[in-house]
PDB file of C-alpha atoms in Angstrom:
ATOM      1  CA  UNK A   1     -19.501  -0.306  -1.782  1.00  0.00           C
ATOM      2  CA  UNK A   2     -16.548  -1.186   0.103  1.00  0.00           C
ATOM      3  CA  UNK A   3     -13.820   0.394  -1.986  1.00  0.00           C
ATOM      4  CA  UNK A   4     -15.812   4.072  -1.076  1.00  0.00           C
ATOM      5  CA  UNK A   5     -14.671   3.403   2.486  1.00  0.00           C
ATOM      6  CA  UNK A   6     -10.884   2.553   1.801  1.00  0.00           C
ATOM      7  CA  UNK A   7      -8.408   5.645   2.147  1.00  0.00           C
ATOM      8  CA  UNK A   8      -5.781   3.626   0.137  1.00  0.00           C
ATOM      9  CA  UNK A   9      -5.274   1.046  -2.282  1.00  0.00           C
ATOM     10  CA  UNK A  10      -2.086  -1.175  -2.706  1.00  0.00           C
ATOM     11  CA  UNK A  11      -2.288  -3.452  -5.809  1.00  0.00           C
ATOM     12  CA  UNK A  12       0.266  -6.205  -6.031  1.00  0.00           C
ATOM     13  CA  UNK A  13       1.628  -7.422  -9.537  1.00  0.00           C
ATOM     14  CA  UNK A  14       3.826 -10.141 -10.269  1.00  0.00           C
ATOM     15  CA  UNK A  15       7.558  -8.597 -11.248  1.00  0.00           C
ATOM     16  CA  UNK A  16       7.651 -11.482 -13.767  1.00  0.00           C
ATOM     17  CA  UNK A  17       4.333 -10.819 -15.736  1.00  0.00           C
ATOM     18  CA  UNK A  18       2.961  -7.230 -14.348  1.00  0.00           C
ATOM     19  CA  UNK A  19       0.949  -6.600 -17.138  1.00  0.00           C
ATOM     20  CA  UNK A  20      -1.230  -9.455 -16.935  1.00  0.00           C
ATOM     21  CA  UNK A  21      -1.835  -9.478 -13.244  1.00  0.00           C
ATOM     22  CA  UNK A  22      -3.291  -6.308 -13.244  1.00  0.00           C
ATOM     23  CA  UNK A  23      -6.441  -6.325 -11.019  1.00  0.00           C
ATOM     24  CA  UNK A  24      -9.343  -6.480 -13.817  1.00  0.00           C
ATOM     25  CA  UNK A  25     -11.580  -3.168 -13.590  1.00  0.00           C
ATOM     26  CA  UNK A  26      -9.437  -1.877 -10.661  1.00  0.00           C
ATOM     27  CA  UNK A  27      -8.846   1.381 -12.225  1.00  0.00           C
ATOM     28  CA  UNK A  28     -13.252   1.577 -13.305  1.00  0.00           C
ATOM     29  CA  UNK A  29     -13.783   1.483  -9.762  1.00  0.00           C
ATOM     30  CA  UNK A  30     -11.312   3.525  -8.274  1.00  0.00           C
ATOM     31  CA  UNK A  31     -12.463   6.106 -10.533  1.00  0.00           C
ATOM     32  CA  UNK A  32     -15.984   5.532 -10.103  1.00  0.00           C
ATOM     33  CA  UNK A  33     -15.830   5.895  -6.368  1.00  0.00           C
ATOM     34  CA  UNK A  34     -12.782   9.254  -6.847  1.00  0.00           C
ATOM     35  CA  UNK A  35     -10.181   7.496  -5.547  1.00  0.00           C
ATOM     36  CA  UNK A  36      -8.383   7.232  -8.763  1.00  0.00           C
ATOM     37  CA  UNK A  37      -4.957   9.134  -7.072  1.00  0.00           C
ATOM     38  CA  UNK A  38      -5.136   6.567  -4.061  1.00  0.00           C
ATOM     39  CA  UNK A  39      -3.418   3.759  -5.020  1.00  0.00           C
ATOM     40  CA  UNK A  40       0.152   2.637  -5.793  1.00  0.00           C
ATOM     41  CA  UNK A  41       1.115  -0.691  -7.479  1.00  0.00           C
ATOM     42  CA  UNK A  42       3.319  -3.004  -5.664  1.00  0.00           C
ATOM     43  CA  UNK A  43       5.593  -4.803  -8.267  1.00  0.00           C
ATOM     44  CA  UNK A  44       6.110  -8.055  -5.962  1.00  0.00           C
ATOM     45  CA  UNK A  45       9.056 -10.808  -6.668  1.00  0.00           C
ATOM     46  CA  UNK A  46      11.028  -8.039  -8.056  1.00  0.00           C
ATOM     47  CA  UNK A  47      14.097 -10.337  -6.944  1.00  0.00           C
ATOM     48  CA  UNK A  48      13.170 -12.686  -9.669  1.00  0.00           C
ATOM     49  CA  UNK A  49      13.436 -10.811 -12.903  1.00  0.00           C
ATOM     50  CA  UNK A  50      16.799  -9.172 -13.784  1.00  0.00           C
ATOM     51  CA  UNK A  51      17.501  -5.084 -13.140  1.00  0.00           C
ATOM     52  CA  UNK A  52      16.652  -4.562 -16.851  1.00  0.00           C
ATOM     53  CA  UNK A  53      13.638  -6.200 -16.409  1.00  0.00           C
ATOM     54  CA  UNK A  54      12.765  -4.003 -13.269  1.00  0.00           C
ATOM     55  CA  UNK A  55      13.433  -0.629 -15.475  1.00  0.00           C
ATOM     56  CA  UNK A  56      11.232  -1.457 -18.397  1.00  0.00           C
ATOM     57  CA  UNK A  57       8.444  -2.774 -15.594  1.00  0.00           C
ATOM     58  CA  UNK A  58       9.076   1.014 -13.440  1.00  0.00           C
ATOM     59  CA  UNK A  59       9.366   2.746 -17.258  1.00  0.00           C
ATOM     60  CA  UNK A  60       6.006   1.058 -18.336  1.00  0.00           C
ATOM     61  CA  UNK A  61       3.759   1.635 -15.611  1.00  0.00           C
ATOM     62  CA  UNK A  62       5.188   4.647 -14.016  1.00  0.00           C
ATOM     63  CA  UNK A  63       5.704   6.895 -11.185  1.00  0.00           C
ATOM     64  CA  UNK A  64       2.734   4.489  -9.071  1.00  0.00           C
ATOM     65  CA  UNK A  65       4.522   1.047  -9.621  1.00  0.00           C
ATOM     66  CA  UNK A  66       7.315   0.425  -6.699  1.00  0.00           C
ATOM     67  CA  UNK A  67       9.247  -2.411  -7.243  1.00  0.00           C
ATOM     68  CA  UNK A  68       9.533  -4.602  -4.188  1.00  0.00           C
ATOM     69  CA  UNK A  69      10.177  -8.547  -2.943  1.00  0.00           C
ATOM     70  CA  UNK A  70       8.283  -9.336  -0.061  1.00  0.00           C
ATOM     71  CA  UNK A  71      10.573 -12.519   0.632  1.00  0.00           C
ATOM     72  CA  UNK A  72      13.434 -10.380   1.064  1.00  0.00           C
ATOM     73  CA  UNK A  73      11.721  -7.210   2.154  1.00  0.00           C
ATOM     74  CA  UNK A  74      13.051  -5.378  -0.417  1.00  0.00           C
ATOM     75  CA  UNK A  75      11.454  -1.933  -0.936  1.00  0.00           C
ATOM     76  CA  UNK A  76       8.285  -2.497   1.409  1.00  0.00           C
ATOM     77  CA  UNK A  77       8.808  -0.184   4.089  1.00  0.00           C
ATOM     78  CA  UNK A  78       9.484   2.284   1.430  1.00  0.00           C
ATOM     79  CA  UNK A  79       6.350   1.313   0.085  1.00  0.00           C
ATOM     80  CA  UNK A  80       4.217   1.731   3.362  1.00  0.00           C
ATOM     81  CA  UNK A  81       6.058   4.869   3.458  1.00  0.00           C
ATOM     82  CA  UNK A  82       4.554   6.310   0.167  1.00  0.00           C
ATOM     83  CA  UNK A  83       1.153   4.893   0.356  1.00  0.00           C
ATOM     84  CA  UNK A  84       1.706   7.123   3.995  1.00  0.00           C
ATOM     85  CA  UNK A  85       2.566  10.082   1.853  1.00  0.00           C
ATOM     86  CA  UNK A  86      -0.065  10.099  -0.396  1.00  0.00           C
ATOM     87  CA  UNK A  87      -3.068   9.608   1.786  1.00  0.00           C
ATOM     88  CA  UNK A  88      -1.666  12.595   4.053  1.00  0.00           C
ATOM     89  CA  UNK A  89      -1.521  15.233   1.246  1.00  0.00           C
ATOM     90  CA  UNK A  90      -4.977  13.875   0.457  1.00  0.00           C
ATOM     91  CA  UNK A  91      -7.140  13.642   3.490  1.00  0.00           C
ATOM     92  CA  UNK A  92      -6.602  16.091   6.166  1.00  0.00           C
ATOM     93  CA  UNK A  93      -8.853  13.941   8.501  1.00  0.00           C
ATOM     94  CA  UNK A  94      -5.593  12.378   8.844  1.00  0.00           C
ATOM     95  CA  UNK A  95      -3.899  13.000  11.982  1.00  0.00           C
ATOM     96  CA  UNK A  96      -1.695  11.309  14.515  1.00  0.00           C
ATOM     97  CA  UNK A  97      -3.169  10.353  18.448  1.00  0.00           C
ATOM     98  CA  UNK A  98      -1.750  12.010  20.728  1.00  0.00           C
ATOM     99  CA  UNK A  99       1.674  10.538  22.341  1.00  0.00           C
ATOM    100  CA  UNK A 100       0.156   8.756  25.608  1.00  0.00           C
ATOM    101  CA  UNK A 101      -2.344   7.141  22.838  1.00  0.00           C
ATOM    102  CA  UNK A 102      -0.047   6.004  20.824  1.00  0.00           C
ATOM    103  CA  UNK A 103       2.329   4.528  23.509  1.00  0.00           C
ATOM    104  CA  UNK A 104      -0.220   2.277  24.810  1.00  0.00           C
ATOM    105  CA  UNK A 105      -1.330   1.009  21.588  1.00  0.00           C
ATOM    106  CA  UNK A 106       2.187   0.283  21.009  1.00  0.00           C
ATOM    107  CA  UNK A 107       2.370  -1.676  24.216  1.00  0.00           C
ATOM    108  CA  UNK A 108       3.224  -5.526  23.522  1.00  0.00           C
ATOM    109  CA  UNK A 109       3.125  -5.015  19.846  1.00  0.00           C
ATOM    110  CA  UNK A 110       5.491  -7.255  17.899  1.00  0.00           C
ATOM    111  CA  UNK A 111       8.201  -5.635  15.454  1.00  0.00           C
ATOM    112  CA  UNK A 112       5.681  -6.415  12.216  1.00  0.00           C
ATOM    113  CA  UNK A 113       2.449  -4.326  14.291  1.00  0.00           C
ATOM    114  CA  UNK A 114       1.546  -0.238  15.116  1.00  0.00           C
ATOM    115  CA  UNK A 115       5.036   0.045  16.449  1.00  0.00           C
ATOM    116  CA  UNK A 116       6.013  -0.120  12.506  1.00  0.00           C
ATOM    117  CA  UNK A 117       4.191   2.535  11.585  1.00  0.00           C
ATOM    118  CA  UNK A 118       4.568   4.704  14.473  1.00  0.00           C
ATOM    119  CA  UNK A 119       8.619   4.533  13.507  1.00  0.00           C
ATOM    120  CA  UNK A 120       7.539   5.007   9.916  1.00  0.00           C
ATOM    121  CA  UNK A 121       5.095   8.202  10.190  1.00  0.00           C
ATOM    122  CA  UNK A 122       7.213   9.782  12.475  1.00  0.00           C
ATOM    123  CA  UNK A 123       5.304   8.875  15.891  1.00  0.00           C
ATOM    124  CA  UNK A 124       2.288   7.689  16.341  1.00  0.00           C
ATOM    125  CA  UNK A 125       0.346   4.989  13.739  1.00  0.00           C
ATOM    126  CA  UNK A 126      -1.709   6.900  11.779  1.00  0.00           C
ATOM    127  CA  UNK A 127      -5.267   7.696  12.675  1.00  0.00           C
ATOM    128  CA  UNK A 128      -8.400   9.478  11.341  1.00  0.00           C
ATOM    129  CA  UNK A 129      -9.209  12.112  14.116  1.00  0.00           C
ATOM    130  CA  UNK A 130     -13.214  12.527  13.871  1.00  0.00           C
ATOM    131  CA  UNK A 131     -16.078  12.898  16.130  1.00  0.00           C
ATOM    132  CA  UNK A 132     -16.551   9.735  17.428  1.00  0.00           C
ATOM    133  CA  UNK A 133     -12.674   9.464  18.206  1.00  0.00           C
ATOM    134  CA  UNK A 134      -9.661   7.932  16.680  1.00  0.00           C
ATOM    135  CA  UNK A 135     -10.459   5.267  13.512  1.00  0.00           C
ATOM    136  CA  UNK A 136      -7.150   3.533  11.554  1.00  0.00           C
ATOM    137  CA  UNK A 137      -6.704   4.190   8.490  1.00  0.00           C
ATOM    138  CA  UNK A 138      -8.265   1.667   6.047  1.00  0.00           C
ATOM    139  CA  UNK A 139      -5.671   0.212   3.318  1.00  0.00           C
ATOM    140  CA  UNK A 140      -6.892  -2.234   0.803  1.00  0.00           C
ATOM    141  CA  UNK A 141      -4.631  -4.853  -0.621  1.00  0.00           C
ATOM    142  CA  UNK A 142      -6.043  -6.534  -4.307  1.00  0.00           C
ATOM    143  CA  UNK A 143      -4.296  -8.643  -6.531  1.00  0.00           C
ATOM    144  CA  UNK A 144      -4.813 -11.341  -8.632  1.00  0.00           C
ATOM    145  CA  UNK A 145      -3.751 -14.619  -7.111  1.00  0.00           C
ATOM    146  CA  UNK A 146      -0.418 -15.966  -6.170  1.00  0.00           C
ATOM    147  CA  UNK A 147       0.697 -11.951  -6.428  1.00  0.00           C
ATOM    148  CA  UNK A 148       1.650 -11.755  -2.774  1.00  0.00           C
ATOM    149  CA  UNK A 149      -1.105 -10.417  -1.294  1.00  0.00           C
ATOM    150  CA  UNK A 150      -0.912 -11.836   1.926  1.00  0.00           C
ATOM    151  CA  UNK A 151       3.280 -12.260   1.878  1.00  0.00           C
ATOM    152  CA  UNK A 152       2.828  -8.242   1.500  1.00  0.00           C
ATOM    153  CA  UNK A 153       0.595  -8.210   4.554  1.00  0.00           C
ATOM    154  CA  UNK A 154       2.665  -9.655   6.453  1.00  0.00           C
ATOM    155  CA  UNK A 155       5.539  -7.640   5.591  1.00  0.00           C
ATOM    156  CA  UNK A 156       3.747  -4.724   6.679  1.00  0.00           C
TER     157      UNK A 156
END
């Protein structure tokens, strides 16, 4: 019920076994609720496996998987940045608020809040433009645990 109401799905692996921390019946779902081309898969503690390690992990699951380290901060803008990408080409509710909006959301925000995004997407954070006025975008993070759910958060 609630995955029908996300625009985007991250789901974070472990670099060290990324097979078998694959969210169980994560890609049922998505497809059940047509959302099967909204999520990427962040490959987390990518500093702690070796480069050849990271190629056969990017080779295996493909052109989704990003390879990042949330303790370094390694490849998680970049990430942001695509899961920005792809919900753009696919929703055309989505829409940045208009400069004065944005500027006092951005008011007081620290260096990890809208301010982020708004330097990421180009201006303003971005925002689904509808009748009853601007909504954020919604952006689910699932993982099995000790993935890096919450380090990813964070990092965001």
């Amino acid at each position: 019920e609630r995955l029908a109401k996300v625009d985007f799905v991250i789901e974070v692996r472990d670099a060290r076994v990324p097979l078998s921390s694959a969210a169980a019946h994560l890609e049922q779902l998505l497809r059940d609720t047509g959302r099967a081309d909204r999520k990427l898969i962040a490959v987390n503690k990518a500093d702690l496996v070796t480069p050849e390690h990271g190629k056969a992990i990017a080779s295996r699951l493909g052109s989704r998987a990003r390879l990042i380290s949330t303790r370094s901060g390694v490849g998680v803008l970049d990430l942001l940045e695509d899961a920005l990408r792809a919900i753009t080409g696919r929703s055309p509710r989505l829409a940045p608020l208009p400069r004065a909006a944005a500027s006092a959301s951005d008011s007081g925000a620290s260096s990890h809040g809208s301010g982020r995004a708004a330097r990421l997407s180009g201006g303003s954070p971005p925002r689904f433009s509808g009748g009853g006025g601007a909504l954020p975008l919604i952006l689910m993070v699932v993982g099995a645990p000790n993935t890096g759910k919450s380090s990813l958060i964070n990092a965001l």
